[in-house]
Structures are given as C-alpha cells and as structure tokens.
PDB file of C-alpha atoms and ligand atoms in Angstrom:
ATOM      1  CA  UNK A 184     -50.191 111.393 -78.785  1.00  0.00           C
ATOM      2  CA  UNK A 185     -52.848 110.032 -81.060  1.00  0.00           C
ATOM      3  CA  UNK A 186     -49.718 108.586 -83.346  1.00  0.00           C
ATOM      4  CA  UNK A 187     -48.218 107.180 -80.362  1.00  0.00           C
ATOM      5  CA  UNK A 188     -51.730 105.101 -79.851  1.00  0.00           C
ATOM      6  CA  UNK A 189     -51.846 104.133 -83.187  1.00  0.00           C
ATOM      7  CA  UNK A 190     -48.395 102.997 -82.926  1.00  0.00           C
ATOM      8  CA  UNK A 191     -49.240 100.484 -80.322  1.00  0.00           C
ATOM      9  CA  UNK A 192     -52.263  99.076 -81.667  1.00  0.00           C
ATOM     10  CA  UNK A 193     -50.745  98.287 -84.703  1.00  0.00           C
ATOM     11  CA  UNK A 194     -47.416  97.221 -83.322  1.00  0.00           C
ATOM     12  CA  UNK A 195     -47.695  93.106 -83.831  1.00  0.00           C
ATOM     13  CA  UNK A 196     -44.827  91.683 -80.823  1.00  0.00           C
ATOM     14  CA  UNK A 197     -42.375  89.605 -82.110  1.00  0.00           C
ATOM     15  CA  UNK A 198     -42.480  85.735 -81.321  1.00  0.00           C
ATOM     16  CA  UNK A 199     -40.013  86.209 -78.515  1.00  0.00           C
ATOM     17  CA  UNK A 200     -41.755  89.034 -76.632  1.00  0.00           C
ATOM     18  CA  UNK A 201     -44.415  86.914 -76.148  1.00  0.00           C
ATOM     19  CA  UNK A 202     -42.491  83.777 -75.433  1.00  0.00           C
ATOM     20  CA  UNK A 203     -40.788  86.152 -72.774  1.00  0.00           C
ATOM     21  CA  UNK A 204     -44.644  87.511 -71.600  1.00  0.00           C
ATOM     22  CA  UNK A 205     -44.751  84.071 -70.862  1.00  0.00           C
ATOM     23  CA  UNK A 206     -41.786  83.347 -68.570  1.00  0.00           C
ATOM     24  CA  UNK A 207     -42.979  86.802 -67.077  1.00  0.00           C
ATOM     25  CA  UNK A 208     -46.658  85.184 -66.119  1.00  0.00           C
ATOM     26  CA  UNK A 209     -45.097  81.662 -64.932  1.00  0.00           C
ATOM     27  CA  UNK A 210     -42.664  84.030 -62.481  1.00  0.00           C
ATOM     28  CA  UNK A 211     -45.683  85.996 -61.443  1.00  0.00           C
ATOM     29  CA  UNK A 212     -47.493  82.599 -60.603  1.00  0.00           C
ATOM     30  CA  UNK A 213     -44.498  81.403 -58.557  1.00  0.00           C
ATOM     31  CA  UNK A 214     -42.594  79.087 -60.967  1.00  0.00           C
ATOM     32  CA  UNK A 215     -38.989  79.413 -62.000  1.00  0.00           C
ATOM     33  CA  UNK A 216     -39.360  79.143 -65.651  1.00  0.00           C
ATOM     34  CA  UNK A 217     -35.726  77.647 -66.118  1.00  0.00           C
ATOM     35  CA  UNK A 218     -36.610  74.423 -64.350  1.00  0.00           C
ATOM     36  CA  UNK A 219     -36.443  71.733 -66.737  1.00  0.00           C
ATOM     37  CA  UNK A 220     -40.306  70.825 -67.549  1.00  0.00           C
ATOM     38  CA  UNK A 221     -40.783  74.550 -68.329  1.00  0.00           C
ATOM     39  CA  UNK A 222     -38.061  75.599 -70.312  1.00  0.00           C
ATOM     40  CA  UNK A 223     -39.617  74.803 -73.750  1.00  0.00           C
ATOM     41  CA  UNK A 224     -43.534  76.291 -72.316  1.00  0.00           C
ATOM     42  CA  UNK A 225     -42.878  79.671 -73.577  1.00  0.00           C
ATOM     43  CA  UNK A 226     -42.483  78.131 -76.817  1.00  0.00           C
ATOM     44  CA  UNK A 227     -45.271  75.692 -76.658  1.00  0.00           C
ATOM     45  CA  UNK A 228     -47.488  78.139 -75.385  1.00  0.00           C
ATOM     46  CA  UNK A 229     -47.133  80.711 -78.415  1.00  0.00           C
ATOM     47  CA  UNK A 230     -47.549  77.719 -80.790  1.00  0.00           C
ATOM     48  CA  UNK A 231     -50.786  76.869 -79.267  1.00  0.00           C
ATOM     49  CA  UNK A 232     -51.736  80.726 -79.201  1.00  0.00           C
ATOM     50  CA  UNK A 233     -50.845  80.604 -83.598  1.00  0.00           C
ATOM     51  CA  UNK A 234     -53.983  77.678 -83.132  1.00  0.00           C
ATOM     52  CA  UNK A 235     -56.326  79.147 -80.857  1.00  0.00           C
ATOM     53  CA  UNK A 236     -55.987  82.441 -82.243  1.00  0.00           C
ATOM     54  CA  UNK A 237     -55.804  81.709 -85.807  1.00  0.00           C
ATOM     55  CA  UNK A 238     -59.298  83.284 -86.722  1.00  0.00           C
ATOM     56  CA  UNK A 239     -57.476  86.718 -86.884  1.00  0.00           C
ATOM     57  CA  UNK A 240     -56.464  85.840 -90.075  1.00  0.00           C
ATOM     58  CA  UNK A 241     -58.937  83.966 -91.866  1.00  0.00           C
ATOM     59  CA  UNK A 242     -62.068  86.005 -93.490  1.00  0.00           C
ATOM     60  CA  UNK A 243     -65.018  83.948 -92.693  1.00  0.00           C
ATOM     61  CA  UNK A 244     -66.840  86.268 -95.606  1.00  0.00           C
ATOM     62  CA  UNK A 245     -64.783  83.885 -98.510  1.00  0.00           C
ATOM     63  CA  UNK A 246     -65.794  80.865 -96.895  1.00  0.00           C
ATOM     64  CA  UNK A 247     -69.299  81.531 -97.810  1.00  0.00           C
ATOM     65  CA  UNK A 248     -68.540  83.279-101.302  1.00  0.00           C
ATOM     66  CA  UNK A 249     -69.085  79.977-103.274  1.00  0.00           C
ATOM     67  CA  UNK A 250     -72.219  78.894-103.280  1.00  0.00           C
ATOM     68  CA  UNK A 251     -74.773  76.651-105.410  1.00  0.00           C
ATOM     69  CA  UNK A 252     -77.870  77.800-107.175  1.00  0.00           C
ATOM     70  CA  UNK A 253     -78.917  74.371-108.654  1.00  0.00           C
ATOM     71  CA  UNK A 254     -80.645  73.004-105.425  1.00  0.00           C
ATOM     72  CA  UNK A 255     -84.096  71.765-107.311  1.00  0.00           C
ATOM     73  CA  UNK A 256     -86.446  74.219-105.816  1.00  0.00           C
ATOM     74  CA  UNK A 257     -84.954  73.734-102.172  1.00  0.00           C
ATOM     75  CA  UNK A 258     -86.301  76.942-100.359  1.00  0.00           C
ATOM     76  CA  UNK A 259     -86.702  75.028 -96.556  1.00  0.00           C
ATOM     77  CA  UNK A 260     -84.777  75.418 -93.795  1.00  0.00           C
ATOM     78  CA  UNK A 261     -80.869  74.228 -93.291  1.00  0.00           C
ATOM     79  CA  UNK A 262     -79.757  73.491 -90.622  1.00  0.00           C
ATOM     80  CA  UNK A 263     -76.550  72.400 -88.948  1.00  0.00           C
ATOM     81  CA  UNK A 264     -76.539  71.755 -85.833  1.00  0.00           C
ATOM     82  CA  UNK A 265     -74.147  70.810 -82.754  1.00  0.00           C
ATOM     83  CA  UNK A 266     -70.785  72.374 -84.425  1.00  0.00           C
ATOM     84  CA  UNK A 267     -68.197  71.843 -81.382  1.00  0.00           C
ATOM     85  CA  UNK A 268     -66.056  74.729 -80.936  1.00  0.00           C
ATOM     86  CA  UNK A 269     -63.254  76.111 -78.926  1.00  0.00           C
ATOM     87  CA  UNK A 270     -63.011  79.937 -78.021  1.00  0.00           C
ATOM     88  CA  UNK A 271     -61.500  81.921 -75.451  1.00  0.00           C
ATOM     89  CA  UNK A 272     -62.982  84.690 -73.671  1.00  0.00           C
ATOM     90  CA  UNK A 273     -62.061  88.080 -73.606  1.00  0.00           C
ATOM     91  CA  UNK A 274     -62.253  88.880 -70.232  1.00  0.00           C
ATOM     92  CA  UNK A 275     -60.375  86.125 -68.562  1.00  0.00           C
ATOM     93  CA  UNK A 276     -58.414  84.607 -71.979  1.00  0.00           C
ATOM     94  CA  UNK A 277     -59.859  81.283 -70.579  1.00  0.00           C
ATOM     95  CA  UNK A 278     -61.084  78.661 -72.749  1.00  0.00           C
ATOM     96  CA  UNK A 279     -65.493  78.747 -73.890  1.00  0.00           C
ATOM     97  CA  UNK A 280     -66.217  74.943 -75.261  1.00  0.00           C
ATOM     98  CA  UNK A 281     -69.541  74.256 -76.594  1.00  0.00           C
ATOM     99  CA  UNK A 282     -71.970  74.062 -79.774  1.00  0.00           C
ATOM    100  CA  UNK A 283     -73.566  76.312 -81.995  1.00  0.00           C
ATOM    101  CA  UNK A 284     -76.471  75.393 -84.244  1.00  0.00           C
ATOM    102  CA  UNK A 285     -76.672  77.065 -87.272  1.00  0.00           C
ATOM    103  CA  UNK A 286     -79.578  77.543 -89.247  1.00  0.00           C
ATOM    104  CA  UNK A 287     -80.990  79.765 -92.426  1.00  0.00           C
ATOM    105  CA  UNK A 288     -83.742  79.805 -94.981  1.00  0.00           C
ATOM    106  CA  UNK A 289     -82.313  80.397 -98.234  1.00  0.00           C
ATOM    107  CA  UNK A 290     -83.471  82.594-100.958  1.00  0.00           C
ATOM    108  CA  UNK A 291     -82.173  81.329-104.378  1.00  0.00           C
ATOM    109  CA  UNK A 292     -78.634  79.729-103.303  1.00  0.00           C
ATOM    110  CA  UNK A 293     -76.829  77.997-100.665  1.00  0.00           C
ATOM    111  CA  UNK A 294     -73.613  77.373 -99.480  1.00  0.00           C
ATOM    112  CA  UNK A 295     -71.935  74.133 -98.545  1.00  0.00           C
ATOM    113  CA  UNK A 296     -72.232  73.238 -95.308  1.00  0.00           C
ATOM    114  CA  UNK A 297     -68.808  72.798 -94.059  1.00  0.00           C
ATOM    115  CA  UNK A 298     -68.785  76.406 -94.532  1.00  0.00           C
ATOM    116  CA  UNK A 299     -70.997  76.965 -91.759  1.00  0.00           C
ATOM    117  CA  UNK A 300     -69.209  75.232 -90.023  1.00  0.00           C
ATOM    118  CA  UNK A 301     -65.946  77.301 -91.023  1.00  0.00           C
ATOM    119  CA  UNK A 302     -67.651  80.661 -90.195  1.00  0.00           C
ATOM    120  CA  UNK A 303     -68.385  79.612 -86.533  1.00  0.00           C
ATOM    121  CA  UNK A 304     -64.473  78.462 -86.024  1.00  0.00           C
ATOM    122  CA  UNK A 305     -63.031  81.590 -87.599  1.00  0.00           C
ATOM    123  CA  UNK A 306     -64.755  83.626 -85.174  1.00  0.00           C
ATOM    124  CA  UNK A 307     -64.480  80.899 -82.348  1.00  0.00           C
ATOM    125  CA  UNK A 308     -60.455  81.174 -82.827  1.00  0.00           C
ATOM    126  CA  UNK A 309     -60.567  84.986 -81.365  1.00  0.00           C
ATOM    127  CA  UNK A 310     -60.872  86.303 -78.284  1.00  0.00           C
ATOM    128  CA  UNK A 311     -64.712  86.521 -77.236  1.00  0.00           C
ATOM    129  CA  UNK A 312     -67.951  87.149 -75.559  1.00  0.00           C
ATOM    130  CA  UNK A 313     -70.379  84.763 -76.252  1.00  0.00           C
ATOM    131  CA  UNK A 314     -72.769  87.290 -77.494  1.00  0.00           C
ATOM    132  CA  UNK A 315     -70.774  88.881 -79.785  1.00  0.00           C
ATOM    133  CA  UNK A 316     -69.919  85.837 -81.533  1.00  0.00           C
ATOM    134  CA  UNK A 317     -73.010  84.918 -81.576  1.00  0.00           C
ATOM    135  CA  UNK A 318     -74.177  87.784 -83.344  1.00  0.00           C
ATOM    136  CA  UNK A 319     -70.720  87.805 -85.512  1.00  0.00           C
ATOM    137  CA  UNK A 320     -71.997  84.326 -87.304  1.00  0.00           C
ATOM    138  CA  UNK A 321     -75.064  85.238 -87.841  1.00  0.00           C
ATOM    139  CA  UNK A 322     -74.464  88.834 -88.919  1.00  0.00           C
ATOM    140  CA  UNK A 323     -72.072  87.284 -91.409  1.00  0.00           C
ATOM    141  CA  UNK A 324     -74.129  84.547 -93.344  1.00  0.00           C
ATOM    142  CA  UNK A 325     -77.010  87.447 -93.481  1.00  0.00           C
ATOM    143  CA  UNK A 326     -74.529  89.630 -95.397  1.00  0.00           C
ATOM    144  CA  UNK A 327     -73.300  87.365 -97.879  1.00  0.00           C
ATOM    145  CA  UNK A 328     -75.842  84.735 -98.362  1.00  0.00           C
ATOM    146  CA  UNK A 329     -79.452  87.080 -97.854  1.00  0.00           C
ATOM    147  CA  UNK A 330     -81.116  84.221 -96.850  1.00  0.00           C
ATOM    148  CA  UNK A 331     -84.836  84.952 -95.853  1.00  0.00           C
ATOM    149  CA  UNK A 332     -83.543  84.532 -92.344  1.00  0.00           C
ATOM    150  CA  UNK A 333     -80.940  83.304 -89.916  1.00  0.00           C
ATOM    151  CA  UNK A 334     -80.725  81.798 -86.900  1.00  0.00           C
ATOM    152  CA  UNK A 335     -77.687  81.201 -84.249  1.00  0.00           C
ATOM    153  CA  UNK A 336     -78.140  79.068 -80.927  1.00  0.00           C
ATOM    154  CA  UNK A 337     -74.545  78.979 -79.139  1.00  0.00           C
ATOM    155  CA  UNK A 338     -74.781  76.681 -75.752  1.00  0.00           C
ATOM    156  CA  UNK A 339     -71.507  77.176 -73.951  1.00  0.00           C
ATOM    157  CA  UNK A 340     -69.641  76.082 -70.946  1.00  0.00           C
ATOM    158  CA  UNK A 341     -66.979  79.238 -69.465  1.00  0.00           C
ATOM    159  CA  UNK A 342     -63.957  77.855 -68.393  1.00  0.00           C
ATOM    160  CA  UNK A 343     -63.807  81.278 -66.254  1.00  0.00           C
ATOM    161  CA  UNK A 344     -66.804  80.487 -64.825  1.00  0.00           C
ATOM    162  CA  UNK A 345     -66.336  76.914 -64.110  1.00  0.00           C
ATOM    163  CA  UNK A 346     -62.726  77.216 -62.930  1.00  0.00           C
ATOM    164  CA  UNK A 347     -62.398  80.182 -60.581  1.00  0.00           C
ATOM    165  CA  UNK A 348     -64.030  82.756 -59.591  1.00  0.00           C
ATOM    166  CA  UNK A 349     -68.300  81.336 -58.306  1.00  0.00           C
ATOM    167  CA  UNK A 350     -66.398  77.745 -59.594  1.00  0.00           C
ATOM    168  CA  UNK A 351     -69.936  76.687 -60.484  1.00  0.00           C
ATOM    169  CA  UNK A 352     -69.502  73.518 -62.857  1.00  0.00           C
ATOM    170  CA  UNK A 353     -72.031  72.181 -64.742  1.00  0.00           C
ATOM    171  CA  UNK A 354     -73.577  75.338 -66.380  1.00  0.00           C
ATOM    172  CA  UNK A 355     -73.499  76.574 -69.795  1.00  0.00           C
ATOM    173  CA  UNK A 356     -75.098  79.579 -71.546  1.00  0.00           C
ATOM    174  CA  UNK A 357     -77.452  79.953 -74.168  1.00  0.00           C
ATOM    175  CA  UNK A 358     -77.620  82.954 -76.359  1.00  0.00           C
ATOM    176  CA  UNK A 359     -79.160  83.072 -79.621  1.00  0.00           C
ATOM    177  CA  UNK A 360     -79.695  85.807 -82.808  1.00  0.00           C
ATOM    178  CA  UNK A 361     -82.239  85.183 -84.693  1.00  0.00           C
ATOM    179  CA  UNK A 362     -82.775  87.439 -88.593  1.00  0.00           C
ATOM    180  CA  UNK A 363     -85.448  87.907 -90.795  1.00  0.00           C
ATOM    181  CA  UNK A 364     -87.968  85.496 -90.682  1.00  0.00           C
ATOM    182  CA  UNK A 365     -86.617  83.613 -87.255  1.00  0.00           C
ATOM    183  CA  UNK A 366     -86.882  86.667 -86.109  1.00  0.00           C
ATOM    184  CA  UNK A 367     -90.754  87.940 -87.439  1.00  0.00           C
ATOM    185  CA  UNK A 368     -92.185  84.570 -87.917  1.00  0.00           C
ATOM    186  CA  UNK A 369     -92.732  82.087 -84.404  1.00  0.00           C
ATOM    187  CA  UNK A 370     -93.658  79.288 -86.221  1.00  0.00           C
ATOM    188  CA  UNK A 371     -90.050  79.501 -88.263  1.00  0.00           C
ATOM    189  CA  UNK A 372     -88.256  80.081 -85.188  1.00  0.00           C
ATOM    190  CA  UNK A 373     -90.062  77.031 -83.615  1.00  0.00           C
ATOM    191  CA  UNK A 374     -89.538  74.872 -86.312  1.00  0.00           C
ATOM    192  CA  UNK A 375     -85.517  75.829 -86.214  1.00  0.00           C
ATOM    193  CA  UNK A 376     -85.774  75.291 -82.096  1.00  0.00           C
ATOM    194  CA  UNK A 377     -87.256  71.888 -82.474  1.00  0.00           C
ATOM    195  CA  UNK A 378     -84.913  71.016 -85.330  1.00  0.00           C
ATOM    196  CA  UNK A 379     -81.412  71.599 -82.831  1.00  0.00           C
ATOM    197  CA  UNK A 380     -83.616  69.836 -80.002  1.00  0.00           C
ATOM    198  CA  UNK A 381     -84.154  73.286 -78.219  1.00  0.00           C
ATOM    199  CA  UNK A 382     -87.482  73.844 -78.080  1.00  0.00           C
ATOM    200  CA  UNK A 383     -88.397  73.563 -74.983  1.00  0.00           C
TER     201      UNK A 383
HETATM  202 ZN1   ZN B1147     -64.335  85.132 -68.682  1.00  0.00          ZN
END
C-alpha cells in the first residue's frame, strides 16, 4: 500500500494526460472540446501551465548564492519594494496577482537585487497560500544570506475571491513575516513599513 502511494506521488503525467485532463474539464463545463476554437486549448493550456508552474524547478537557494562583500561599510536596510507577481492558489488553482516588498539588513554581504526579485517568482510560479509564500521568501533569504533580519510584505488580490464564490472585488490581502531584527526591534520594522509606503 505505502509503495502504491509513493508510486503516485512520484508518478509525473505525461504531456498528453494532461492535455486530455483538459478536454475532460472543458466537457465537464459543457463545451465540446472538438469545436474548432478549442481544439488546440488542451495544448495551449499545458504550455501556459510549463509558465505558471515553472518554480517547481528552479531553486530559489542558487539565486541568492552569489553575493558581494565589497559594499563600503553598507550595513542599512535594502529594500525592494513593489515586485509584481503572478501565483496561483492552491485551493482553487486560480490566479493571486499582487506585490511583495522585500526587505533585509545585511550582515557582511549582499546579494544583487534582481535576485530578490527571482526568489519571490520561483515561489510565486507554484501553487500557493499567500502565507506560506510569504513565509517561503523570507525563510529563504534568512538561510542563505543571515542578514540581521528580514522582512516580507505580500499585498494580494485572489482571483478566487474576486471571481466566484463572496465575488467581492476590490480587496487584497496583506500578510507579512518579519526575522530577526524586524521582528525584535519596532523602530526597524517601522522604518522598513514606511520605506514600502505601509506604515500606516
Ligand atoms: Zn483560492
């Protein structure tokens, strides 16, 4: 039994099973999946799933393995802030668009900071829960970098939320993780909320 379980987990579909998962959910919505304007969606869809979903396969550790030591002194906060993304949620698979501000105080090296900005896309292009990912980025750049501290401010609008379900537009969601000294010390934290135009 438990090999049988394994079996599936690790079992990756081939391209056409999920092309045909596809037909399967347009039939199930009501379409006829040979009319003409959806015969090539199957395929279009599991091309756009290789782009959404293509943070399974990068490692968001090695984007943040080079770094620079020669930064003069430079021990104050970084910052970059409003980094679009595009996720998906777990829950629904429907698409999470928003921001995350990403900010650390380093101890004796940095990292470039289109970096940053690659971390929060790897884990962006995965299926998600704002929280997690949240935590996820700044979990990560605490792990490689040990910066004195991290912080993470995600702002969000839920296409699951917005869409269907209470369909209320307009609203996004704010979650943040804050490490080490945005964490301990307010005055850091404030200084990192005022910085991404969040301190309210
Ligand atoms: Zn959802």
């Amino acid at each position: 039994m438990a090999d049988s379980k394994k079996t599936r987990k690790e079992r990756r579909p081939s391209r056409n099973e999920a092309e045909q998962a596809v037909r399967t959910l347009l039939l199930w919505a009501g379409e006829d999946p040979a009319r003409e304007g959806l015969l090539d969606t199957p395929k279009r869809v599991a091309t756009a799933y290789e782009d959404w979903f293509s943070g399974y396969k990068a490692d968001p550790v090695s984007f943040l393995k080079r770094t620079f030591e020669e930064v003069e002194g430079y021990d104050e906060m970084i910052v970059l802030r409003d980094i679009s993304f595009e996720s998906h949620c777990e829950h629904h698979m429907a698409p999470i668009i928003g921001v995350a501000h990403v900010g650390y105080l380093p101890s004796n090296k940095v990292v470039g900071i289109s970096k940053l900005a690659r971390v929060v896309e790897t884990f962006a292009r995965r299926f998600q829960v704002q929280e997690k990912m949240t935590a996820q980025i700044a979990n990560c750049i605490e792990d490689v970098l040990k910066p004195r501290g991290v912080g993470v401010v995600v702002d969000a609008v839920h296409q699951c939320m917005t869409t269907r379900g209470i369909h209320k537009s307009g609203v996004s969601m704010v979650t943040s993780q804050m490490l080490g000294a945005f964490r301990k010390d307010a005055r850091t934290r404030s200084e990192f909320l005022t910085m991404i135009g969040k301190n309210l």
